[in-house]
Each structure stands twice: as C-alpha cells, then as structure tokens.
Amino acid sequence: MEAISNISEAEFAVMNLIWAKPGLTSHAISDLLAPDHNWSASTIKTMLARLVKKGFLVTQQLGKQYQYTALVDEDHISIEYTQTLFQRLCDRHQGKALQELLKTVPISQTDIAAMQDILQARAKCAPEAVSCHCIPDSNC
C-alpha cells in the first residue's frame, strides 16, 4: 500500500463512500458520486483502478460488475492523514490549530469525554510553551 499522501482529494471522496458502504459496484459508486462532483463514470472508474493499484481497494467480480471493498481501515487512514497534516505545521501553532478545530468540527459527547481525559493526563507533563522546530535554534 502506498502512503496516504498519495491519495488525491477526489480519491478520498471515493474511499469515504466505500468505507460508508462496503461492497458497492462501480455503477453504484458513479450514481452516488456523480451528482455532487460532476464526474463521469469513466473518471470514477479511473480513480477506482488507481486505488486498487495503490493497494487501498480490492475488487470482486459479480457478473459484469465489480464490487469494491477497502483494504485499509478508515480510522487508521484518518489518523495518518491528520498526523501528516500536523507535521507540516510549526510545533508552536499546532495547539492553536487544534483549538480552532474543536470549535468547528462535529464531536459527540463520548468524544468530548475522551478528549477531556487525554487533556487532563497531558496537562500533568505539558511544558509552559512549545518550542519551534522550523528553524534550528530559533523561536520563529
């Protein structure tokens, strides 16, 4: 399997659909994605073929149709994608980015309770300020 950084935004849309509805055929995927994305059936089939080649999907032939199933776990990919994104940010700004996300992303009561537990545990050993790692021996 290739790294998550090799998946385009369009391919992510396909993966999200397949994670939500495993075993869809290419025809069903086209029917569900085409209206919102204005993609042709051949564009979607090309993306599906790329995702199979990259090792993210597997196909099973059912008559003249192919059924697609994810080979990778959605949670694993979500974590890897988020970590990759945050690695691009200056360490000093990651906390602020998380704060802004918490203001806007949908979160369940269960998620909030889990985050509170994590934050309480992290608070015990967190530094007063986070150092910059963008430029050696600097504070940005």
Coordinates of N, CA and C in Angstrom, one line a residue, residues 5-128:
S5 N -0.4 10.1 1.7 CA -0.1 11.3 1.0 C -0.3 11.2 -0.5
N6 N -0.4 9.9 -1.0 CA -0.5 9.7 -2.5 C -2.0 9.6 -2.9
I7 N -2.9 9.9 -2.0 CA -4.3 9.9 -2.3 C -4.8 11.3 -2.5
S8 N -5.4 11.5 -3.7 CA -6.0 12.8 -4.0 C -7.3 13.1 -3.2
E9 N -7.7 14.3 -3.2 CA -9.0 14.7 -2.6 C -10.1 13.9 -3.2
A10 N -10.1 13.8 -4.6 CA -11.1 13.0 -5.3 C -11.1 11.6 -4.9
E11 N -9.9 11.0 -4.7 CA -9.8 9.6 -4.3 C -10.3 9.4 -2.9
F12 N -10.1 10.4 -2.0 CA -10.6 10.4 -0.7 C -12.2 10.3 -0.7
A13 N -12.8 11.1 -1.6 CA -14.2 11.0 -1.7 C -14.7 9.6 -2.0
V14 N -14.0 9.0 -2.9 CA -14.4 7.6 -3.3 C -14.2 6.7 -2.1
M15 N -13.0 6.8 -1.4 CA -12.7 6.0 -0.2 C -13.8 6.2 0.9
N16 N -14.2 7.4 1.1 CA -15.2 7.7 2.1 C -16.5 7.0 1.8
L17 N -16.9 7.0 0.6 CA -18.1 6.3 0.2 C -18.0 4.8 0.4
I18 N -16.9 4.2 0.0 CA -16.7 2.8 0.2 C -16.6 2.4 1.6
W19 N -16.0 3.2 2.5 CA -15.9 2.9 3.9 C -17.4 3.0 4.5
A20 N -18.2 3.9 4.0 CA -19.5 4.0 4.5 C -20.4 2.9 3.9
K21 N -20.2 2.4 2.7 CA -21.0 1.4 2.1 C -20.1 0.4 1.4
P22 N -19.5 -0.5 2.2 CA -18.6 -1.5 1.6 C -19.3 -2.4 0.6
G23 N -18.6 -2.8 -0.5 CA -19.1 -3.7 -1.5 C -19.9 -3.1 -2.6
L24 N -19.8 -1.7 -2.7 CA -20.6 -1.1 -3.8 C -19.9 -1.5 -5.1
T25 N -20.8 -1.5 -6.2 CA -20.3 -1.7 -7.5 C -19.8 -0.3 -8.1
S26 N -19.1 -0.4 -9.2 CA -18.6 0.9 -9.8 C -19.8 1.7 -10.3
H27 N -20.9 1.0 -10.7 CA -22.1 1.7 -11.2 C -22.7 2.4 -10.0
A28 N -22.9 1.8 -8.9 CA -23.5 2.4 -7.7 C -22.6 3.6 -7.2
I29 N -21.3 3.4 -7.3 CA -20.4 4.5 -6.9 C -20.6 5.7 -7.8
S30 N -20.7 5.4 -9.1 CA -20.9 6.5 -10.0 C -22.2 7.2 -9.7
D31 N -23.3 6.5 -9.5 CA -24.6 7.0 -9.2 C -24.6 7.9 -8.0
L32 N -23.8 7.5 -7.0 CA -23.8 8.3 -5.7 C -22.8 9.5 -5.8
L33 N -21.7 9.4 -6.5 CA -20.7 10.5 -6.5 C -21.0 11.5 -7.7
A34 N -21.4 11.0 -8.8 CA -21.5 11.9 -10.0 C -22.3 13.2 -9.7
P35 N -23.5 13.1 -9.1 CA -24.3 14.3 -8.9 C -23.6 15.5 -8.1
D36 N -22.9 15.1 -7.1 CA -22.2 16.1 -6.2 C -20.9 16.6 -6.8
H37 N -20.2 15.7 -7.6 CA -18.9 16.0 -8.1 C -18.8 16.3 -9.6
N38 N -19.9 16.0 -10.3 CA -19.8 16.2 -11.8 C -18.7 15.4 -12.4
W39 N -18.6 14.2 -12.0 CA -17.6 13.3 -12.6 C -18.3 12.3 -13.5
S40 N -17.6 12.0 -14.6 CA -18.2 10.9 -15.5 C -17.9 9.6 -14.9
A41 N -18.6 8.6 -15.4 CA -18.4 7.2 -15.0 C -17.0 6.7 -15.3
S42 N -16.4 7.2 -16.4 CA -15.0 6.8 -16.7 C -14.0 7.4 -15.7
T43 N -14.3 8.6 -15.3 CA -13.4 9.3 -14.3 C -13.4 8.5 -13.0
I44 N -14.6 8.1 -12.6 CA -14.7 7.3 -11.3 C -14.1 5.9 -11.5
K45 N -14.2 5.3 -12.6 CA -13.6 4.0 -12.9 C -12.1 4.1 -12.8
T46 N -11.5 5.2 -13.4 CA -10.1 5.5 -13.3 C -9.6 5.7 -11.9
M47 N -10.4 6.4 -11.1 CA -10.0 6.6 -9.7 C -10.0 5.2 -9.0
L48 N -11.0 4.4 -9.2 CA -11.1 3.1 -8.6 C -9.9 2.2 -9.0
A49 N -9.6 2.3 -10.2 CA -8.4 1.5 -10.7 C -7.1 1.9 -10.0
R50 N -7.0 3.3 -9.9 CA -5.8 3.8 -9.2 C -5.8 3.4 -7.7
L51 N -6.9 3.4 -7.1 CA -7.0 3.0 -5.6 C -6.7 1.5 -5.5
V52 N -7.1 0.7 -6.4 CA -6.8 -0.7 -6.4 C -5.3 -0.9 -6.6
K53 N -4.7 -0.2 -7.6 CA -3.3 -0.3 -7.8 C -2.4 0.1 -6.6
K54 N -2.9 1.2 -5.9 CA -2.2 1.7 -4.8 C -2.4 0.8 -3.5
G55 N -3.3 -0.2 -3.6 CA -3.5 -1.1 -2.5 C -4.5 -0.7 -1.5
F56 N -5.3 0.3 -1.8 CA -6.3 0.8 -0.9 C -7.7 0.0 -1.0
L57 N -7.9 -0.5 -2.2 CA -9.2 -1.2 -2.5 C -8.9 -2.6 -3.1
V58 N -9.9 -3.5 -3.0 CA -9.8 -4.8 -3.6 C -11.1 -4.9 -4.4
T59 N -11.1 -5.6 -5.5 CA -12.3 -5.8 -6.3 C -12.7 -7.3 -6.3
Q60 N -14.0 -7.5 -6.5 CA -14.5 -8.8 -6.7 C -15.5 -8.7 -7.9
Q61 N -15.4 -9.6 -8.8 CA -16.2 -9.5 -10.0 C -17.6 -10.2 -9.7
L62 N -18.7 -9.5 -10.0 CA -20.0 -10.0 -9.8 C -20.7 -9.9 -11.2
G63 N -20.6 -10.9 -12.0 CA -21.2 -10.8 -13.4 C -20.4 -9.8 -14.2
K64 N -21.0 -8.8 -14.7 CA -20.3 -7.8 -15.5 C -19.9 -6.6 -14.6
Q65 N -20.2 -6.6 -13.4 CA -19.9 -5.5 -12.5 C -18.7 -5.9 -11.5
Y66 N -18.1 -4.9 -11.0 CA -17.0 -5.2 -10.0 C -17.5 -4.5 -8.7
Q67 N -17.3 -5.2 -7.6 CA -17.6 -4.8 -6.3 C -16.3 -4.3 -5.6
Y68 N -16.4 -3.2 -4.9 CA -15.2 -2.6 -4.3 C -15.3 -2.6 -2.8
T69 N -14.2 -3.1 -2.1 CA -14.1 -3.1 -0.7 C -12.7 -2.5 -0.3
A70 N -12.7 -1.7 0.8 CA -11.5 -1.1 1.3 C -10.6 -2.2 1.9
L71 N -9.3 -2.0 1.6 CA -8.3 -2.9 2.3 C -7.7 -2.2 3.5
V72 N -8.0 -1.0 3.7 CA -7.4 -0.2 4.8 C -8.5 0.3 5.7
D73 N -8.2 0.4 7.0 CA -9.1 0.8 8.0 C -9.3 2.3 7.9
E74 N -10.5 2.8 8.0 CA -10.8 4.2 7.9 C -10.1 5.0 9.1
D75 N -10.2 4.5 10.3 CA -9.6 5.1 11.4 C -8.1 5.3 11.3
H76 N -7.5 4.2 10.8 CA -6.0 4.2 10.6 C -5.6 5.3 9.6
I77 N -6.4 5.4 8.5 CA -6.1 6.4 7.5 C -6.3 7.8 8.0
S78 N -7.4 8.0 8.7 CA -7.8 9.3 9.3 C -6.7 9.8 10.2
I79 N -6.2 8.9 11.0 CA -5.1 9.3 12.0 C -3.8 9.6 11.2
E80 N -3.5 8.8 10.2 CA -2.3 9.0 9.4 C -2.4 10.3 8.7
Y81 N -3.5 10.6 8.1 CA -3.8 11.8 7.3 C -3.6 13.0 8.2
T82 N -4.2 13.0 9.4 CA -4.2 14.1 10.4 C -2.7 14.3 10.8
Q83 N -2.0 13.3 11.2 CA -0.6 13.4 11.6 C 0.2 14.0 10.5
T84 N 0.0 13.6 9.3 CA 0.8 14.2 8.2 C 0.5 15.7 8.0
L85 N -0.8 16.0 8.2 CA -1.1 17.4 8.1 C -0.5 18.3 9.2
F86 N -0.5 17.8 10.4 CA 0.0 18.5 11.5 C 1.5 18.5 11.5
Q87 N 2.2 17.6 10.9 CA 3.7 17.6 10.7 C 4.1 18.8 9.9
R88 N 3.2 19.3 9.0 CA 3.5 20.4 8.2 C 3.4 21.7 8.9
L89 N 2.8 21.7 10.1 CA 2.6 23.0 10.8 C 3.8 23.2 11.8
C90 N 4.1 24.4 12.1 CA 5.1 24.7 13.1 C 4.5 24.1 14.4
D91 N 5.4 23.5 15.2 CA 5.0 23.0 16.5 C 4.3 24.0 17.4
R92 N 4.7 25.2 17.3 CA 4.1 26.3 18.2 C 2.7 26.6 17.8
H93 N 2.3 26.2 16.6 CA 0.9 26.6 16.1 C 0.0 25.4 16.1
Q94 N 0.5 24.2 16.4 CA -0.4 23.0 16.4 C -1.5 23.1 17.4
G95 N -1.2 23.6 18.6 CA -2.2 23.7 19.7 C -3.3 24.6 19.3
K96 N -3.0 25.8 18.7 CA -4.0 26.7 18.2 C -4.8 26.1 17.1
A97 N -4.2 25.4 16.2 CA -5.0 24.7 15.1 C -6.0 23.7 15.7
L98 N -5.6 23.0 16.8 CA -6.5 22.0 17.4 C -7.6 22.8 18.1
Q99 N -7.3 23.9 18.7 CA -8.4 24.7 19.3 C -9.4 25.2 18.3
E100 N -9.0 25.6 17.2 CA -9.9 26.1 16.1 C -10.7 24.9 15.6
L101 N -10.1 23.7 15.5 CA -10.8 22.5 15.0 C -11.9 22.2 16.0
L102 N -11.6 22.2 17.3 CA -12.6 21.9 18.3 C -13.8 22.8 18.3
K103 N -13.6 24.0 17.8 CA -14.7 25.0 17.7 C -15.7 24.6 16.6
T104 N -15.2 23.9 15.6 CA -16.0 23.8 14.4 C -16.3 22.4 13.9
V105 N -15.6 21.4 14.3 CA -15.9 20.0 13.8 C -17.0 19.4 14.7
P106 N -17.8 18.6 14.1 CA -18.8 17.9 14.9 C -18.2 16.9 15.8
I107 N -18.5 16.9 17.1 CA -18.0 16.0 18.1 C -19.1 15.5 19.0
S108 N -19.0 14.2 19.3 CA -20.0 13.6 20.2 C -19.7 13.8 21.7
Q109 N -20.6 13.6 22.5 CA -20.4 13.6 24.0 C -19.3 12.7 24.4
T110 N -19.3 11.5 23.8 CA -18.3 10.4 24.1 C -16.9 10.9 23.7
D111 N -16.8 11.5 22.5 CA -15.5 12.1 22.0 C -15.0 13.2 23.0
I112 N -15.9 14.0 23.4 CA -15.5 15.1 24.3 C -15.0 14.6 25.6
A113 N -15.7 13.6 26.2 CA -15.2 13.0 27.4 C -13.8 12.3 27.3
A114 N -13.6 11.7 26.2 CA -12.3 11.0 25.9 C -11.2 12.1 25.8
M115 N -11.5 13.2 25.1 CA -10.6 14.3 24.9 C -10.3 14.9 26.2
Q116 N -11.3 15.1 27.1 CA -11.0 15.7 28.4 C -10.1 14.8 29.2
D117 N -10.2 13.5 29.1 CA -9.3 12.6 29.9 C -7.9 12.7 29.3
I118 N -7.8 12.8 28.0 CA -6.4 12.9 27.4 C -5.8 14.2 27.8
L119 N -6.6 15.3 27.8 CA -6.0 16.6 28.1 C -5.6 16.7 29.6
Q120 N -6.4 16.1 30.5 CA -6.0 16.1 31.9 C -4.7 15.3 32.1
A121 N -4.6 14.2 31.4 CA -3.3 13.4 31.6 C -2.1 14.2 31.0
R122 N -2.3 14.8 29.8 CA -1.3 15.6 29.2 C -0.9 16.8 29.9
A123 N -1.8 17.4 30.6 CA -1.6 18.6 31.4 C -0.6 18.4 32.5
K124 N -0.5 17.2 33.0 CA 0.5 16.9 34.1 C 1.9 17.1 33.7
C125 N 2.2 16.9 32.4 CA 3.6 17.0 32.0 C 3.9 17.9 30.8
A126 N 2.9 18.7 30.5 CA 3.0 19.6 29.4 C 3.9 20.8 29.7
P127 N 4.7 21.3 28.7 CA 5.6 22.4 29.0 C 4.7 23.7 29.0
E128 N 5.3 24.8 29.6 CA 4.6 26.1 29.6 C 4.4 26.6 28.2

